[in-house]
PDB file of C-alpha atoms in Angstrom:
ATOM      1  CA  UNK R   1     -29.310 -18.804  41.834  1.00  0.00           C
ATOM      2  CA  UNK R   2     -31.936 -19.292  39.235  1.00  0.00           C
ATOM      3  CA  UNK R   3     -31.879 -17.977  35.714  1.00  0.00           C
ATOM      4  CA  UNK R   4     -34.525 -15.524  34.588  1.00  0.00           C
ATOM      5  CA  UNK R   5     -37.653 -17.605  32.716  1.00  0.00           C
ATOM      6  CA  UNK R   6     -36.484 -16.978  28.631  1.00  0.00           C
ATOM      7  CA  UNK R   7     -32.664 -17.126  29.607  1.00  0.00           C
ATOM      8  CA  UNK R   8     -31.005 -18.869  26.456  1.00  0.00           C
ATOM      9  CA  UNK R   9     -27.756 -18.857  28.701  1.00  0.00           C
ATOM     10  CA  UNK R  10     -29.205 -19.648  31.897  1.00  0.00           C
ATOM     11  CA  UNK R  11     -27.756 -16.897  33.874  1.00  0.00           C
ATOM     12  CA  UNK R  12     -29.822 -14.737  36.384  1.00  0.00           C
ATOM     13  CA  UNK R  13     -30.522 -11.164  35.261  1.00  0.00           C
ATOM     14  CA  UNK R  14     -27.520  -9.957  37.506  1.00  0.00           C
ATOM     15  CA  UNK R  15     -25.135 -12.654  35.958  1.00  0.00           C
ATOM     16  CA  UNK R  16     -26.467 -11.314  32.457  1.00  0.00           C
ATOM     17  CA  UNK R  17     -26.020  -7.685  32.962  1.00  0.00           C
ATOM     18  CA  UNK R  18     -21.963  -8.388  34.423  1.00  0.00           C
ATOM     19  CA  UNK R  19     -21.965 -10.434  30.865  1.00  0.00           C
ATOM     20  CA  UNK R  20     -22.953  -7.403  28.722  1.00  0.00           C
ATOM     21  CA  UNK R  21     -20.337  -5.161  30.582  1.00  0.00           C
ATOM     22  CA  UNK R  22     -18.126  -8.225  30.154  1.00  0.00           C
ATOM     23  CA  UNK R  23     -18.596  -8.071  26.104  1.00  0.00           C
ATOM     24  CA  UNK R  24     -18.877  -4.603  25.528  1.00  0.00           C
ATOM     25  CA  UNK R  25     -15.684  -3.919  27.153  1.00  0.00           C
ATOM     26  CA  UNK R  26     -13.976  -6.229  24.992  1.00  0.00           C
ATOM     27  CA  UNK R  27     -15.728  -4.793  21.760  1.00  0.00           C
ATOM     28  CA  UNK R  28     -14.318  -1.622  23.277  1.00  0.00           C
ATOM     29  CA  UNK R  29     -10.748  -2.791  23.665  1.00  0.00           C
ATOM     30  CA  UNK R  30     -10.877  -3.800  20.222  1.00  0.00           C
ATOM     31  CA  UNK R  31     -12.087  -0.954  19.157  1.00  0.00           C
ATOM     32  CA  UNK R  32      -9.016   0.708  20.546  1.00  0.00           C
ATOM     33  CA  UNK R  33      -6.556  -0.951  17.993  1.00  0.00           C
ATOM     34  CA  UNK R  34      -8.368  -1.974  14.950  1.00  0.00           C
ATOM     35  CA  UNK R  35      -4.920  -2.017  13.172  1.00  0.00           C
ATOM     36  CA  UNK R  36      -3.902  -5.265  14.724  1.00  0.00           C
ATOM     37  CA  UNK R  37      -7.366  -6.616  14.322  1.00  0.00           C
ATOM     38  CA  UNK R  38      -7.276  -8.268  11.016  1.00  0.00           C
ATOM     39  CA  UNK R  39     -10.110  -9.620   8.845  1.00  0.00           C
ATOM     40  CA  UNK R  40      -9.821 -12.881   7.249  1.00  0.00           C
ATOM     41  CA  UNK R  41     -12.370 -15.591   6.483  1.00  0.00           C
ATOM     42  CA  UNK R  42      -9.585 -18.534   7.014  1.00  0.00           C
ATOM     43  CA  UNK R  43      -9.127 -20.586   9.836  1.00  0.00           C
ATOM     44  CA  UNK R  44      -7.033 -17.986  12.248  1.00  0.00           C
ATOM     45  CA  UNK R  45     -10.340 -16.729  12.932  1.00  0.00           C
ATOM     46  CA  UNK R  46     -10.696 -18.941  15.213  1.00  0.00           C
ATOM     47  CA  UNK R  47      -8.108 -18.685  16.891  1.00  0.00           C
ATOM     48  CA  UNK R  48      -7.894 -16.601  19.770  1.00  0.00           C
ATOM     49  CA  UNK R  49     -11.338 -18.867  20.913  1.00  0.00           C
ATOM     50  CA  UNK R  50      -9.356 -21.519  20.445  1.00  0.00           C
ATOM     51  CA  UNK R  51      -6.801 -20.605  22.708  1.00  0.00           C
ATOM     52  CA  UNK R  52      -8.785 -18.813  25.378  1.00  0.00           C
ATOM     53  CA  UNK R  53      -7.880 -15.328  24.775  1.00  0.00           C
ATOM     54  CA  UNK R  54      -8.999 -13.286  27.659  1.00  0.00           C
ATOM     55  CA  UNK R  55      -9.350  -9.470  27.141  1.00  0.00           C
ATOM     56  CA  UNK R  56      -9.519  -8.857  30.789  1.00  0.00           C
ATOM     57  CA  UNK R  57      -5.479 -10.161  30.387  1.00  0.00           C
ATOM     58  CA  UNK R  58      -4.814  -7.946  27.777  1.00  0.00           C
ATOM     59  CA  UNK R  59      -5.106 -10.923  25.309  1.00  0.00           C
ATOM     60  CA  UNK R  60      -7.021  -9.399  22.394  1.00  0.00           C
ATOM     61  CA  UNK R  61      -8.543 -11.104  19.124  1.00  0.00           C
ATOM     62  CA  UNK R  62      -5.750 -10.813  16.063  1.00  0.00           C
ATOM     63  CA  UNK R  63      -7.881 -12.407  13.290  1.00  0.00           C
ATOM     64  CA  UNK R  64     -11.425 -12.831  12.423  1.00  0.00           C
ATOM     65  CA  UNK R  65     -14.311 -11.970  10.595  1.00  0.00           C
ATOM     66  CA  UNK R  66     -17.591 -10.650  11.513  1.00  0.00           C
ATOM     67  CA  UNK R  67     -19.087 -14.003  13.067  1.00  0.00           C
ATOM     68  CA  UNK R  68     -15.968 -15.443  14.667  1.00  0.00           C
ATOM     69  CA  UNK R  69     -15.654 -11.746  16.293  1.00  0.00           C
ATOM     70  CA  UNK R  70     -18.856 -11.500  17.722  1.00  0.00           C
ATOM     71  CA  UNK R  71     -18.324 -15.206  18.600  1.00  0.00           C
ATOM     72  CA  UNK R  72     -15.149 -14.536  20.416  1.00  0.00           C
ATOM     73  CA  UNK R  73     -16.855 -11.188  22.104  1.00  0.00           C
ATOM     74  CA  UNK R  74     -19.745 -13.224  23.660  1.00  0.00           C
ATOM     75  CA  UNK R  75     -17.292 -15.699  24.755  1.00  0.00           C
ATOM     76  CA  UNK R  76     -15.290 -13.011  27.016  1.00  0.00           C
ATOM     77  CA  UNK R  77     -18.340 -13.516  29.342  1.00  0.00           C
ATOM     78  CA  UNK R  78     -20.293 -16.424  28.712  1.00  0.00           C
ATOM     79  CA  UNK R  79     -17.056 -18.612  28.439  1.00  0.00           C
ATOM     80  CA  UNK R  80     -14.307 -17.497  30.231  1.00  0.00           C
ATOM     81  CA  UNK R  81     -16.345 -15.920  33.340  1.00  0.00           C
ATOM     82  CA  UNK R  82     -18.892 -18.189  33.698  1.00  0.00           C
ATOM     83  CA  UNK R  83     -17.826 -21.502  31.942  1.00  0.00           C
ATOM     84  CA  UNK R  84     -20.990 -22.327  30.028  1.00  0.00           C
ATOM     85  CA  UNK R  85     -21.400 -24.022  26.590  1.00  0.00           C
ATOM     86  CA  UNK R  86     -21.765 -23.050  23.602  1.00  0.00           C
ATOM     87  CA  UNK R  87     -24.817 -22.037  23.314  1.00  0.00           C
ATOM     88  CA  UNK R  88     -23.469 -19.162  20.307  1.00  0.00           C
ATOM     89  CA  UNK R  89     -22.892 -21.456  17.532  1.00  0.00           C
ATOM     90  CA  UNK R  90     -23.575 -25.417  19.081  1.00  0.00           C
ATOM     91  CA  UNK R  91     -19.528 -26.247  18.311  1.00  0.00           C
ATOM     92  CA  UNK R  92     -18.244 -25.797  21.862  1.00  0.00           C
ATOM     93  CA  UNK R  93     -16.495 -22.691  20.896  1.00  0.00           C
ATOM     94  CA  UNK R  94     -14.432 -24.225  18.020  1.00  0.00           C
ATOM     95  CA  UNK R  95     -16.353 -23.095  15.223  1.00  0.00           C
ATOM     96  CA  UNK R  96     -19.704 -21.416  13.526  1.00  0.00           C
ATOM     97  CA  UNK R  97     -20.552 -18.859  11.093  1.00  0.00           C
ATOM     98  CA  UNK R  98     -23.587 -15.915  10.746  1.00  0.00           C
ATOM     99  CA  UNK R  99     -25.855 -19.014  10.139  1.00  0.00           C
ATOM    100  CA  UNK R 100     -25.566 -21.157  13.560  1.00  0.00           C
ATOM    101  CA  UNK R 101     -25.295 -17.682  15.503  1.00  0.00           C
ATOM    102  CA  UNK R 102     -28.983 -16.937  14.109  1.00  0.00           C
ATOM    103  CA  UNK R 103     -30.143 -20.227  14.928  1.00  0.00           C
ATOM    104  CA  UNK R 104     -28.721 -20.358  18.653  1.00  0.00           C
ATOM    105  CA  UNK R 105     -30.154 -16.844  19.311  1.00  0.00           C
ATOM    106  CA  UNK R 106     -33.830 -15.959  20.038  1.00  0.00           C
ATOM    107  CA  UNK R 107     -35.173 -12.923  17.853  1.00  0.00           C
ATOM    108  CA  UNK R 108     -35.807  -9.565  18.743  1.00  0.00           C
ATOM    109  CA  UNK R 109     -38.669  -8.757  16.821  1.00  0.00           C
ATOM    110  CA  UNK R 110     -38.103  -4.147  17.400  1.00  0.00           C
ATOM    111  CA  UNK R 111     -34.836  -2.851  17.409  1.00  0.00           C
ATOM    112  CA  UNK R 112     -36.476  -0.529  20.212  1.00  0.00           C
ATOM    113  CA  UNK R 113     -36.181  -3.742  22.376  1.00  0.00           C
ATOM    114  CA  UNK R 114     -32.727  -4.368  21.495  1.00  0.00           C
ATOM    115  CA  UNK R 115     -30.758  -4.277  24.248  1.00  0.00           C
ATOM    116  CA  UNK R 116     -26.470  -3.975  24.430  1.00  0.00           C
ATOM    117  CA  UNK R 117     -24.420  -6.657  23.039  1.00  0.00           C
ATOM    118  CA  UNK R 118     -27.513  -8.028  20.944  1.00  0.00           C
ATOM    119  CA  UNK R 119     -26.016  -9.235  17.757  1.00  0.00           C
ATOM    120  CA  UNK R 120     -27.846  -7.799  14.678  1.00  0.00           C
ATOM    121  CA  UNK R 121     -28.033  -9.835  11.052  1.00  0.00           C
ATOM    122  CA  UNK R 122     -27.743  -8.720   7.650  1.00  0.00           C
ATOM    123  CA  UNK R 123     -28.683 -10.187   3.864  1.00  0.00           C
ATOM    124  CA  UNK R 124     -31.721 -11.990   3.029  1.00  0.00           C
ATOM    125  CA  UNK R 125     -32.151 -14.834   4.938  1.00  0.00           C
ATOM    126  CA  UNK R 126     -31.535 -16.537   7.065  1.00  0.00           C
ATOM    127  CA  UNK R 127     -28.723 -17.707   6.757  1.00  0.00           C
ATOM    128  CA  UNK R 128     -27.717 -14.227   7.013  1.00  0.00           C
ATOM    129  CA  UNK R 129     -24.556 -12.917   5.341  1.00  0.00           C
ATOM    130  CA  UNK R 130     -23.581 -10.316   8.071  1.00  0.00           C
ATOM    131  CA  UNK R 131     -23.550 -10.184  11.988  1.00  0.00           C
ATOM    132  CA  UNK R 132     -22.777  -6.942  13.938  1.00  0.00           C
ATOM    133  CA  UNK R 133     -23.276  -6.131  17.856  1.00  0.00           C
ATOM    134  CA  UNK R 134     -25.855  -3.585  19.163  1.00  0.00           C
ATOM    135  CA  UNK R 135     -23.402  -1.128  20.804  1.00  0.00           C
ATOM    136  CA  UNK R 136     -26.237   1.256  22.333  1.00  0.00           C
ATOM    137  CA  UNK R 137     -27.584   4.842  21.012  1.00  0.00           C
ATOM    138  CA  UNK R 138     -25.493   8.052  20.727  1.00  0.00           C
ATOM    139  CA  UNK R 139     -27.285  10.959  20.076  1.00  0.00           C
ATOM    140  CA  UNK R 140     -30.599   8.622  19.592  1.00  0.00           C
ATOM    141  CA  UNK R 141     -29.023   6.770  16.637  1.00  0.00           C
ATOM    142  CA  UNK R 142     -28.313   2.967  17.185  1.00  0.00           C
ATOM    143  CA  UNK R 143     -24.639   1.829  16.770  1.00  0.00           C
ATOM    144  CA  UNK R 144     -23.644  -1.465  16.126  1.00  0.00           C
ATOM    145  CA  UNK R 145     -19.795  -2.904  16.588  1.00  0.00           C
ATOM    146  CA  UNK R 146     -18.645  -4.702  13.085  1.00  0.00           C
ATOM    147  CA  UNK R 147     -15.646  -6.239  12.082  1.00  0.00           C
ATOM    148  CA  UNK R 148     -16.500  -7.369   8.211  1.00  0.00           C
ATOM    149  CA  UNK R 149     -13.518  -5.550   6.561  1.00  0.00           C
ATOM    150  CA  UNK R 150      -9.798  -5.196   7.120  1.00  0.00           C
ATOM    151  CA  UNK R 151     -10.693  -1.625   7.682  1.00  0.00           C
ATOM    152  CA  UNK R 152     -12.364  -2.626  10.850  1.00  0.00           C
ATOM    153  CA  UNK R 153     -14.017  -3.453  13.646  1.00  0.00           C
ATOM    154  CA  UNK R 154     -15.573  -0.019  14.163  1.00  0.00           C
ATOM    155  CA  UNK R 155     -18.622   1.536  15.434  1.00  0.00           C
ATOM    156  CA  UNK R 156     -21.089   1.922  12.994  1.00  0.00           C
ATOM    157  CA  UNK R 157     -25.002   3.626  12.775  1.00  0.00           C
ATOM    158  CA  UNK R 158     -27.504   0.139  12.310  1.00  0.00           C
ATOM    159  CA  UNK R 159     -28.346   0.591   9.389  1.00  0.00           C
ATOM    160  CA  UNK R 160     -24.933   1.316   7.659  1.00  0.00           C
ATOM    161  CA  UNK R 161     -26.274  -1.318   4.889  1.00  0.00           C
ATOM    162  CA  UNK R 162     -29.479  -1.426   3.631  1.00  0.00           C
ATOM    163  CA  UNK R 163     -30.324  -4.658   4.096  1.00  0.00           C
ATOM    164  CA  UNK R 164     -30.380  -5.063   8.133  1.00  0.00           C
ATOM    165  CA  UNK R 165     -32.793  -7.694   9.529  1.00  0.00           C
TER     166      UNK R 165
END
């Protein structure tokens, strides 16, 4: 199969659409037990991409901040199902922050064109300061998915901060 011309991963459109599924059910899960989902900007954030941890297997993220979390999310599909690179953060999957994830990714210049699992930025930059995931519309307002407390992850409208990219 060939990918789709524009394909950062290089999956076909089919192969990209099992990937969002992939990612947002793992957001999902997480979203399920936020209590054992802690925030920390140390190096057990990196952990559970370290070691492979598959949320199809139950095997859930324990540590992490907002970058590492999206990091490990995209790497439920892009990693683990279809064994590609890193093509998140250039560090094969050992490593990044909000910075490297804006310069891997390819902008969406309308949040109308957003689609699922899109990872939005925050702060003036780049390099951005914050990194949440498009989640969809409910009731027309977008939601992203953001883990950048020890209150979180949760589900959050867009624009929850005022300074969203």
């Amino acid at each position: 199969m060939t990918a789709a011309a524009g394909s950062i991963s290089g999956l076909t459109k089919a192969q990209r659409i099992e990937a969002r599924h992939i990612i947002r059910a793992a957001a999902l899960d997480l979203l399920k037990v936020p209590d054992k989902v802690h925030y920390t900007e140390g190096p057990h954030r990196w952990d559970a991409i370290i070691r492979r941890a598959d949320a199809a297997k139950g095997e859930l993220l324990h540590h992490g901040d907002c970058s590492s979390t999206t990091t490990w999310l995209v790497a439920q599909a892009l990693l683990l199902k279809f064994g590609l690179k890193d093509n998140v953060n250039g560090s094969d999957w050992k490593s990044g922050f909000t910075g490297t994830e804006c310069e891997h990714g390819r902008q969406v210049l309308h949040l109308k064109n957003t689609i699922y699992t899109d990872l939005i930025f925050y702060g003036e930059g780049p390099p951005f300061d914050h990194v949440a995931m498009f989640m969809g519309r409910k009731d027309g307002v977008p939601l992203v998915f953001s883990h950048g407390s020890e209150g979180g992850p949760y589900l959050a409208p867009y624009n929850y901060r005022d300074d969203v990219a």
